[in-house]
Amino acid sequence: MTATQNATDRAAQSAVVSLDGVSQRYVTDSGDVVHALAETDLTIPEGEFICVVGPSGCGKTTLLKILAGFLEPTGGAAHYRGKQITGPAAARGVVFQQPNLYPWFTVRENVALGMRMRKVGKKQRTEKAQEYLELVGLGDSGDAKPYELSGGMQQRTQIARVLANETDVILMDEPFGALDAITRGRLQADLLSLQRAQHRTVFFITHDVDEAVFLGDRVLVMSARPGHVVLDQHVTLSADAGHMLGEEMRRLPEFIELREKVAGAIER
Ligand code: ADP
Ligand code: MG
């Protein structure tokens, strides 16, 4: 067997999620057909942090819904660890663009909800919820009700809830889009260090090129319509970058170069 075949086999074996000829057409209420996504192949290996950027309407959320199992594609199939995705599963956690908390539960109870459903004991789930609340900077807000929190804090609660579930795959749809710049910068750094420590497989949608290159091991640039991948870019920075979080990494010449390459692909 050749080295290339070996590498191909390894990639196939370690694929956590894959899209195999997936395409999507929507039929609108008025009967028009929207070709939202062209035939797409994609393999996401174990532990990869993949970011997807592209203009509004290019099919990013459609891709995420297919991977989550909320939407069955009109063409092709998506797979999770070799099995066709036919519906949502607890192994794939989803962070939506907008917070979706239960108003009658406290912030801590919201974060612990998934653990409670998995019958994790009260002491353990309370501790874990607290740990993730601290990670998102809400260590003192556990007893509050969601309505007592700002929109940004509610969004951070949603992120804590999904991270606390410690799912195999994390799917995030512009999770930091509505946050102020300071909070966003902090959460980016925290998410990155968490991902490095836990080696989670992350599929992250953003329209912010800087965020994509900062977080991603790999950046996909999509173009409308029908949505398709125009650039599939691995982010390989110098070995030193592995422990950099924030401005230090953003100042690396290689970082700036990659950011310009990705931005250029979007504008084309
Ligand atoms: P993005 O997340 O990149 O902004 P979406 O995946 O949400 O893009 O949408 C891609 C395209 O499909 C858009 O043109 C959008 O209007 C259309 N679309 C999305 N959902 C539906 C739907 N349920 N019915 C009809 N058209 C849809
Ligand atoms: Mg979207």
Coordinates of N, CA and C in Angstrom, one line a residue, residues 78-262:
A78 N -25.0 12.7 5.5 CA -24.0 13.0 6.5 C -23.8 11.8 7.4
H79 N -22.6 11.7 7.9 CA -22.3 10.5 8.8 C -21.6 11.0 10.0
Y80 N -21.9 10.3 11.1 CA -21.2 10.5 12.4 C -20.6 9.2 12.8
R81 N -19.3 9.2 12.9 CA -18.6 8.0 13.2 C -19.1 6.8 12.4
G82 N -19.2 7.0 11.1 CA -19.5 5.9 10.2 C -21.0 5.6 10.1
K83 N -21.9 6.2 10.9 CA -23.3 5.9 10.9 C -24.0 7.1 10.3
Q84 N -25.0 6.9 9.4 CA -25.7 8.0 8.8 C -26.5 8.8 9.9
I85 N -26.4 10.1 9.8 CA -27.1 11.0 10.7 C -28.6 11.0 10.3
T86 N -29.5 10.6 11.2 CA -30.9 10.6 10.8 C -31.7 11.5 11.8
G87 N -31.0 12.1 12.8 CA -31.7 12.9 13.8 C -30.7 13.4 14.8
P88 N -31.2 14.3 15.6 CA -30.3 14.9 16.7 C -29.8 13.8 17.6
A89 N -28.6 14.0 18.2 CA -28.1 13.0 19.1 C -27.3 13.8 20.2
A90 N -27.3 13.2 21.4 CA -26.6 13.9 22.5 C -25.1 14.0 22.3
A91 N -24.6 13.2 21.5 CA -23.1 13.3 21.2 C -22.7 14.5 20.5
R92 N -23.7 15.2 19.9 CA -23.4 16.4 19.1 C -24.1 17.6 19.7
G93 N -23.4 18.4 20.5 CA -24.0 19.5 21.2 C -24.1 20.7 20.2
V94 N -25.1 21.5 20.3 CA -25.3 22.7 19.4 C -25.4 24.0 20.2
V95 N -24.6 25.0 19.9 CA -24.8 26.3 20.4 C -25.4 27.2 19.3
F96 N -26.6 27.7 19.6 CA -27.3 28.5 18.6 C -26.8 29.9 18.6
Q97 N -27.2 30.7 17.6 CA -26.9 32.1 17.5 C -27.5 32.9 18.7
Q98 N -28.7 32.5 19.1 CA -29.4 33.1 20.2 C -29.5 32.2 21.4
P99 N -29.4 32.8 22.6 CA -29.6 32.0 23.8 C -30.9 31.3 23.9
N100 N -31.0 30.1 24.3 CA -32.3 29.4 24.4 C -32.3 28.7 25.8
L101 N -32.6 29.5 26.8 CA -32.5 29.0 28.2 C -34.0 28.8 28.7
Y102 N -34.1 27.9 29.7 CA -35.4 27.7 30.3 C -35.6 28.8 31.4
P103 N -36.6 29.7 31.2 CA -36.7 30.8 32.1 C -37.0 30.5 33.6
W104 N -37.6 29.3 33.8 CA -38.0 28.9 35.2 C -36.9 28.3 35.9
F105 N -35.8 27.9 35.3 CA -34.6 27.4 36.0 C -33.6 28.5 36.3
T106 N -32.8 28.2 37.3 CA -31.7 29.2 37.5 C -30.6 28.9 36.4
V107 N -29.7 29.9 36.4 CA -28.6 29.8 35.4 C -27.8 28.4 35.6
R108 N -27.5 28.1 36.9 CA -26.8 26.9 37.2 C -27.6 25.6 36.8
E109 N -28.9 25.7 37.1 CA -29.8 24.5 36.7 C -29.8 24.4 35.2
N110 N -29.8 25.5 34.5 CA -29.8 25.5 33.0 C -28.6 24.8 32.5
V111 N -27.4 25.1 33.1 CA -26.2 24.5 32.7 C -26.1 23.0 33.0
A112 N -26.7 22.7 34.1 CA -26.7 21.3 34.6 C -27.7 20.4 34.0
L113 N -28.6 21.0 33.1 CA -29.8 20.2 32.6 C -29.4 18.9 31.9
G114 N -28.5 19.0 31.0 CA -28.1 17.8 30.3 C -27.6 16.7 31.2
M115 N -26.8 17.2 32.2 CA -26.3 16.2 33.2 C -27.4 15.6 34.0
R116 N -28.4 16.4 34.3 CA -29.5 15.9 35.1 C -30.3 14.8 34.3
M117 N -30.4 15.1 33.0 CA -31.1 14.1 32.1 C -30.3 12.8 32.0
R118 N -29.0 13.0 32.1 CA -28.2 11.7 32.1 C -28.0 11.1 33.4
K119 N -28.8 11.6 34.4 CA -28.8 11.1 35.8 C -27.5 11.2 36.5
V120 N -26.7 12.3 36.2 CA -25.5 12.6 37.0 C -26.0 13.1 38.3
G121 N -25.3 12.6 39.4 CA -25.7 13.0 40.7 C -25.7 14.5 41.0
K122 N -26.5 15.0 41.9 CA -26.7 16.4 42.1 C -25.4 17.1 42.5
K123 N -24.6 16.5 43.4 CA -23.4 17.2 43.8 C -22.4 17.3 42.6
Q124 N -22.3 16.3 41.9 CA -21.3 16.3 40.7 C -21.7 17.2 39.6
R125 N -23.1 17.3 39.3 CA -23.5 18.1 38.3 C -23.4 19.6 38.7
T126 N -23.7 19.9 40.0 CA -23.6 21.2 40.4 C -22.1 21.7 40.4
E127 N -21.2 20.9 40.7 CA -19.8 21.2 40.6 C -19.3 21.5 39.2
K128 N -19.7 20.6 38.3 CA -19.4 20.7 36.9 C -20.0 22.0 36.3
A129 N -21.2 22.2 36.7 CA -21.9 23.4 36.1 C -21.2 24.7 36.6
Q130 N -20.8 24.7 37.9 CA -20.0 25.8 38.4 C -18.7 26.0 37.7
E131 N -18.0 24.9 37.4 CA -16.7 24.9 36.7 C -16.9 25.6 35.3
Y132 N -17.9 25.2 34.6 CA -18.1 25.8 33.3 C -18.7 27.2 33.3
L133 N -19.4 27.5 34.4 CA -19.9 28.9 34.6 C -18.7 29.8 34.8
E134 N -17.7 29.3 35.6 CA -16.5 30.1 35.8 C -15.7 30.3 34.6
L135 N -15.7 29.3 33.7 CA -15.0 29.4 32.5 C -15.5 30.5 31.6
V136 N -16.8 30.7 31.6 CA -17.4 31.7 30.8 C -17.6 33.0 31.5
G137 N -17.0 33.1 32.7 CA -17.0 34.4 33.5 C -18.3 34.6 34.2
L138 N -19.1 33.6 34.5 CA -20.3 33.7 35.2 C -20.4 33.0 36.5
G139 N -19.2 32.9 37.2 CA -19.1 32.1 38.4 C -20.0 32.6 39.5
D140 N -20.4 33.9 39.5 CA -21.2 34.5 40.5 C -22.7 34.5 40.2
S141 N -23.0 34.1 39.0 CA -24.4 34.2 38.5 C -25.3 33.0 38.5
G142 N -24.7 31.9 39.1 CA -25.4 30.6 39.1 C -26.8 30.6 39.6
D143 N -27.0 31.4 40.7 CA -28.4 31.4 41.3 C -29.4 32.4 40.7
A144 N -28.9 33.2 39.7 CA -29.8 34.1 39.0 C -30.7 33.3 38.1
K145 N -31.8 34.0 37.7 CA -32.7 33.5 36.7 C -32.3 34.1 35.4
P146 N -32.5 33.4 34.2 CA -32.0 34.0 33.0 C -32.4 35.5 32.7
Y147 N -33.7 35.8 33.1 CA -34.2 37.2 32.8 C -33.4 38.2 33.5
E148 N -32.7 37.8 34.6 CA -31.9 38.8 35.3 C -30.5 39.1 34.7
L149 N -30.3 38.4 33.6 CA -29.0 38.5 32.9 C -29.1 39.3 31.6
S150 N -28.0 39.9 31.2 CA -28.0 40.6 29.9 C -28.0 39.5 28.8
G151 N -28.2 40.0 27.6 CA -28.3 39.0 26.5 C -26.9 38.3 26.3
G152 N -25.8 39.1 26.5 CA -24.5 38.4 26.4 C -24.3 37.4 27.4
M153 N -24.8 37.7 28.7 CA -24.6 36.7 29.7 C -25.4 35.5 29.5
Q154 N -26.6 35.7 28.9 CA -27.5 34.5 28.6 C -26.8 33.6 27.5
Q155 N -26.1 34.3 26.6 CA -25.5 33.6 25.5 C -24.3 32.8 26.1
R156 N -23.6 33.4 27.1 CA -22.5 32.7 27.7 C -23.0 31.5 28.5
T157 N -24.2 31.6 29.1 CA -24.8 30.5 29.8 C -25.1 29.3 28.9
Q158 N -25.6 29.7 27.7 CA -25.9 28.6 26.7 C -24.6 27.9 26.3
I159 N -23.5 28.7 26.2 CA -22.2 28.1 25.8 C -21.7 27.2 26.9
A160 N -21.9 27.7 28.2 CA -21.5 26.8 29.3 C -22.2 25.5 29.4
R161 N -23.5 25.6 29.1 CA -24.4 24.4 29.1 C -23.9 23.4 28.1
V162 N -23.6 23.8 26.9 CA -23.2 22.9 25.9 C -21.8 22.3 26.2
L163 N -20.9 23.2 26.7 CA -19.5 22.7 27.0 C -19.6 21.7 28.2
A164 N -20.5 22.0 29.2 CA -20.6 21.2 30.4 C -21.0 19.7 30.0
N165 N -21.7 19.6 28.9 CA -22.2 18.3 28.5 C -21.0 17.4 28.0
E166 N -19.9 18.1 27.7 CA -18.6 17.4 27.2 C -18.9 16.5 26.1
T167 N -19.6 17.0 25.1 CA -20.1 16.1 24.0 C -18.9 15.8 23.1
D168 N -19.0 14.8 22.3 CA -18.0 14.4 21.4 C -17.7 15.5 20.3
V169 N -18.8 16.0 19.8 CA -18.7 17.1 18.8 C -19.5 18.3 19.3
I170 N -18.9 19.5 19.0 CA -19.6 20.7 19.4 C -19.8 21.5 18.1
L171 N -21.1 21.8 17.9 CA -21.5 22.6 16.7 C -21.9 24.0 17.1
M172 N -21.2 25.0 16.6 CA -21.5 26.4 17.1 C -21.8 27.3 15.9
D173 N -23.0 27.9 16.0 CA -23.5 28.8 14.9 C -23.3 30.3 15.3
E174 N -22.2 30.9 14.9 CA -21.9 32.3 15.3 C -22.2 32.6 16.7
P175 N -21.6 31.8 17.6 CA -21.9 31.9 19.1 C -21.5 33.2 19.7
F176 N -20.5 33.9 19.1 CA -20.0 35.1 19.8 C -20.5 36.3 19.0
G177 N -21.3 36.1 18.0 CA -21.7 37.2 17.1 C -22.3 38.4 17.8
A178 N -23.1 38.2 18.9 CA -23.8 39.3 19.5 C -23.1 39.8 20.7
L179 N -21.8 39.3 21.0 CA -21.2 39.7 22.2 C -20.3 41.0 21.9
D180 N -20.0 41.7 23.0 CA -19.1 42.9 22.9 C -17.7 42.3 22.6
A181 N -16.8 43.2 22.1 CA -15.5 42.8 21.6 C -14.6 42.2 22.8
I182 N -14.7 42.8 24.0 CA -13.9 42.3 25.1 C -14.3 40.9 25.5
T183 N -15.6 40.7 25.7 CA -16.2 39.4 26.1 C -15.8 38.4 25.0
R184 N -16.0 38.8 23.7 CA -15.7 37.9 22.6 C -14.3 37.4 22.6
G185 N -13.3 38.3 22.8 CA -11.9 38.0 22.9 C -11.6 37.0 24.0
R186 N -12.2 37.3 25.1 CA -12.0 36.4 26.3 C -12.5 35.0 26.0
L187 N -13.7 34.9 25.5 CA -14.3 33.6 25.2 C -13.6 32.8 24.1
Q188 N -13.1 33.6 23.1 CA -12.3 32.9 22.1 C -11.1 32.2 22.7
A189 N -10.4 33.0 23.6 CA -9.2 32.4 24.2 C -9.5 31.2 25.1
D190 N -10.7 31.3 25.8 CA -11.0 30.3 26.7 C -11.5 29.0 26.0
L191 N -12.2 29.2 24.9 CA -12.7 28.1 24.1 C -11.5 27.4 23.5
L192 N -10.5 28.2 23.0 CA -9.4 27.6 22.4 C -8.5 26.8 23.4
S193 N -8.4 27.3 24.6 CA -7.6 26.5 25.5 C -8.3 25.3 26.0
L194 N -9.6 25.4 26.1 CA -10.4 24.2 26.4 C -10.3 23.2 25.4
Q195 N -10.4 23.6 24.1 CA -10.3 22.7 23.0 C -9.0 22.0 22.9
R196 N -7.9 22.8 23.2 CA -6.6 22.2 23.2 C -6.4 21.2 24.3
A197 N -7.0 21.4 25.5 CA -6.9 20.5 26.6 C -7.8 19.3 26.4
Q198 N -9.0 19.4 25.8 CA -9.9 18.3 25.7 C -9.9 17.7 24.3
H199 N -9.3 18.3 23.3 CA -9.3 17.7 22.0 C -10.7 17.5 21.4
R200 N -11.6 18.4 21.6 CA -12.9 18.2 21.1 C -12.9 18.4 19.6
T201 N -13.9 17.8 18.9 CA -14.1 18.1 17.5 C -15.1 19.3 17.5
V202 N -14.7 20.4 16.9 CA -15.6 21.6 16.9 C -15.8 22.1 15.5
F203 N -17.1 22.3 15.2 CA -17.5 22.9 13.9 C -18.1 24.3 14.2
F204 N -17.4 25.3 13.8 CA -17.7 26.7 14.3 C -18.0 27.6 13.1
I205 N -19.2 28.2 13.1 CA -19.5 29.1 12.1 C -19.3 30.6 12.6
T206 N -18.7 31.4 11.7 CA -18.5 32.8 12.0 C -18.5 33.6 10.8
H207 N -18.8 34.9 10.9 CA -18.5 35.7 9.7 C -17.3 36.6 9.9
D208 N -16.6 36.3 11.0 CA -15.4 37.1 11.3 C -14.1 36.3 11.0
V209 N -13.4 36.8 9.9 CA -12.3 36.1 9.4 C -11.2 36.0 10.5
D210 N -11.0 37.0 11.3 CA -10.0 37.0 12.3 C -10.3 35.9 13.3
E211 N -11.6 35.8 13.7 CA -12.0 34.8 14.6 C -11.8 33.4 14.1
A212 N -12.1 33.2 12.8 CA -11.9 31.9 12.1 C -10.5 31.5 12.1
V213 N -9.5 32.4 11.8 CA -8.1 32.0 11.7 C -7.5 31.8 13.1
F214 N -8.0 32.6 14.0 CA -7.6 32.5 15.4 C -7.9 31.2 16.0
L215 N -9.2 30.7 15.8 CA -9.7 29.5 16.5 C -9.4 28.3 15.7
G216 N -9.5 28.4 14.4 CA -9.5 27.1 13.6 C -8.2 26.5 13.4
D217 N -8.2 25.1 13.3 CA -7.1 24.4 12.8 C -7.2 24.4 11.2
R218 N -8.4 24.7 10.8 CA -8.8 24.6 9.4 C -9.9 25.6 9.2
V219 N -9.9 26.3 8.1 CA -10.9 27.3 7.8 C -11.5 27.0 6.4
L220 N -12.8 26.9 6.4 CA -13.5 26.7 5.1 C -14.1 28.0 4.7
V221 N -13.9 28.5 3.5 CA -14.6 29.7 3.0 C -15.7 29.2 2.1
M222 N -16.9 29.7 2.3 CA -18.0 29.3 1.5 C -18.5 30.5 0.7
S223 N -19.1 30.2 -0.5 CA -19.6 31.2 -1.3 C -21.0 30.9 -1.7
A224 N -21.9 31.9 -1.9 CA -23.3 31.7 -2.3 C -23.3 31.7 -3.9
R225 N -24.3 31.4 -4.4 CA -25.3 30.4 -4.3 C -25.3 29.6 -5.6
P226 N -25.5 28.3 -5.5 CA -25.7 27.6 -4.3 C -24.4 27.5 -3.5
G227 N -24.5 27.5 -2.2 CA -23.4 27.5 -1.3 C -22.4 26.4 -1.7
H228 N -21.1 26.8 -1.7 CA -20.1 25.8 -2.0 C -18.7 26.3 -1.4
V229 N -17.8 25.3 -1.2 CA -16.6 25.6 -0.5 C -15.6 26.2 -1.6
V230 N -15.1 27.4 -1.4 CA -14.2 28.0 -2.3 C -12.7 27.9 -1.8
L231 N -12.6 27.7 -0.5 CA -11.2 27.6 0.0 C -11.3 26.7 1.2
D232 N -10.4 25.7 1.3 CA -10.3 24.8 2.4 C -8.8 24.9 2.9
Q233 N -8.6 25.7 3.9 CA -7.3 26.2 4.3 C -6.9 25.6 5.7
H234 N -5.8 24.9 5.7 CA -5.3 24.4 7.0 C -4.5 25.6 7.6
V235 N -4.7 25.8 8.9 CA -4.0 26.8 9.6 C -2.8 26.2 10.4
T236 N -1.7 26.4 9.7 CA -0.5 25.9 10.4 C 0.4 27.1 10.7
L237 N 0.5 27.3 12.0 CA 1.3 28.4 12.5 C 2.6 27.8 13.1
S238 N 3.6 28.6 13.4 CA 4.8 28.1 14.0 C 4.5 27.3 15.3
A239 N 5.4 26.4 15.6 CA 5.2 25.5 16.8 C 4.9 26.4 18.0
D240 N 5.5 27.5 18.1 CA 5.3 28.4 19.3 C 3.8 28.8 19.5
A241 N 3.1 28.9 18.4 CA 1.7 29.4 18.4 C 0.8 28.5 19.3
G242 N 1.2 27.3 19.5 CA 0.4 26.3 20.2 C 0.1 26.7 21.6
H243 N 0.8 27.6 22.2 CA 0.5 28.1 23.6 C 0.1 29.5 23.6
M244 N -0.1 30.1 22.4 CA -0.4 31.6 22.4 C -2.0 31.7 22.4
L245 N -2.4 32.7 23.1 CA -3.9 32.9 23.2 C -4.1 34.4 23.1
G246 N -4.5 34.9 22.0 CA -4.8 36.4 21.9 C -3.9 37.2 21.0
E247 N -3.5 38.4 21.5 CA -2.8 39.3 20.6 C -1.5 38.8 20.1
E248 N -0.8 38.0 21.0 CA 0.5 37.5 20.6 C 0.4 36.7 19.3
M249 N -0.6 35.8 19.2 CA -0.8 35.0 18.0 C -1.2 35.8 16.9
R250 N -2.0 36.8 17.1 CA -2.5 37.7 16.0 C -1.4 38.5 15.4
R251 N -0.3 38.7 16.1 CA 0.8 39.5 15.6 C 1.8 38.7 14.7
L252 N 1.6 37.4 14.8 CA 2.5 36.5 13.9 C 2.4 36.8 12.5
P253 N 3.4 37.0 11.7 CA 3.3 37.3 10.3 C 2.5 36.2 9.6
E254 N 2.7 35.0 10.0 CA 2.0 33.9 9.3 C 0.5 34.0 9.5
F255 N 0.1 34.5 10.7 CA -1.3 34.7 11.1 C -1.9 35.7 10.2
I256 N -1.2 36.8 10.0 CA -1.7 38.0 9.2 C -1.8 37.5 7.8
E257 N -0.8 36.8 7.3 CA -0.9 36.3 5.9 C -2.1 35.4 5.7
L258 N -2.3 34.5 6.6 CA -3.5 33.6 6.4 C -4.8 34.3 6.5
R259 N -4.9 35.3 7.4 CA -6.1 36.1 7.5 C -6.4 36.8 6.2
E260 N -5.3 37.3 5.6 CA -5.5 38.0 4.3 C -5.9 37.1 3.2
K261 N -5.3 35.9 3.2 CA -5.7 34.9 2.2 C -7.2 34.5 2.3
V262 N -7.6 34.3 3.5 CA -9.0 33.9 3.8 C -10.0 35.1 3.4

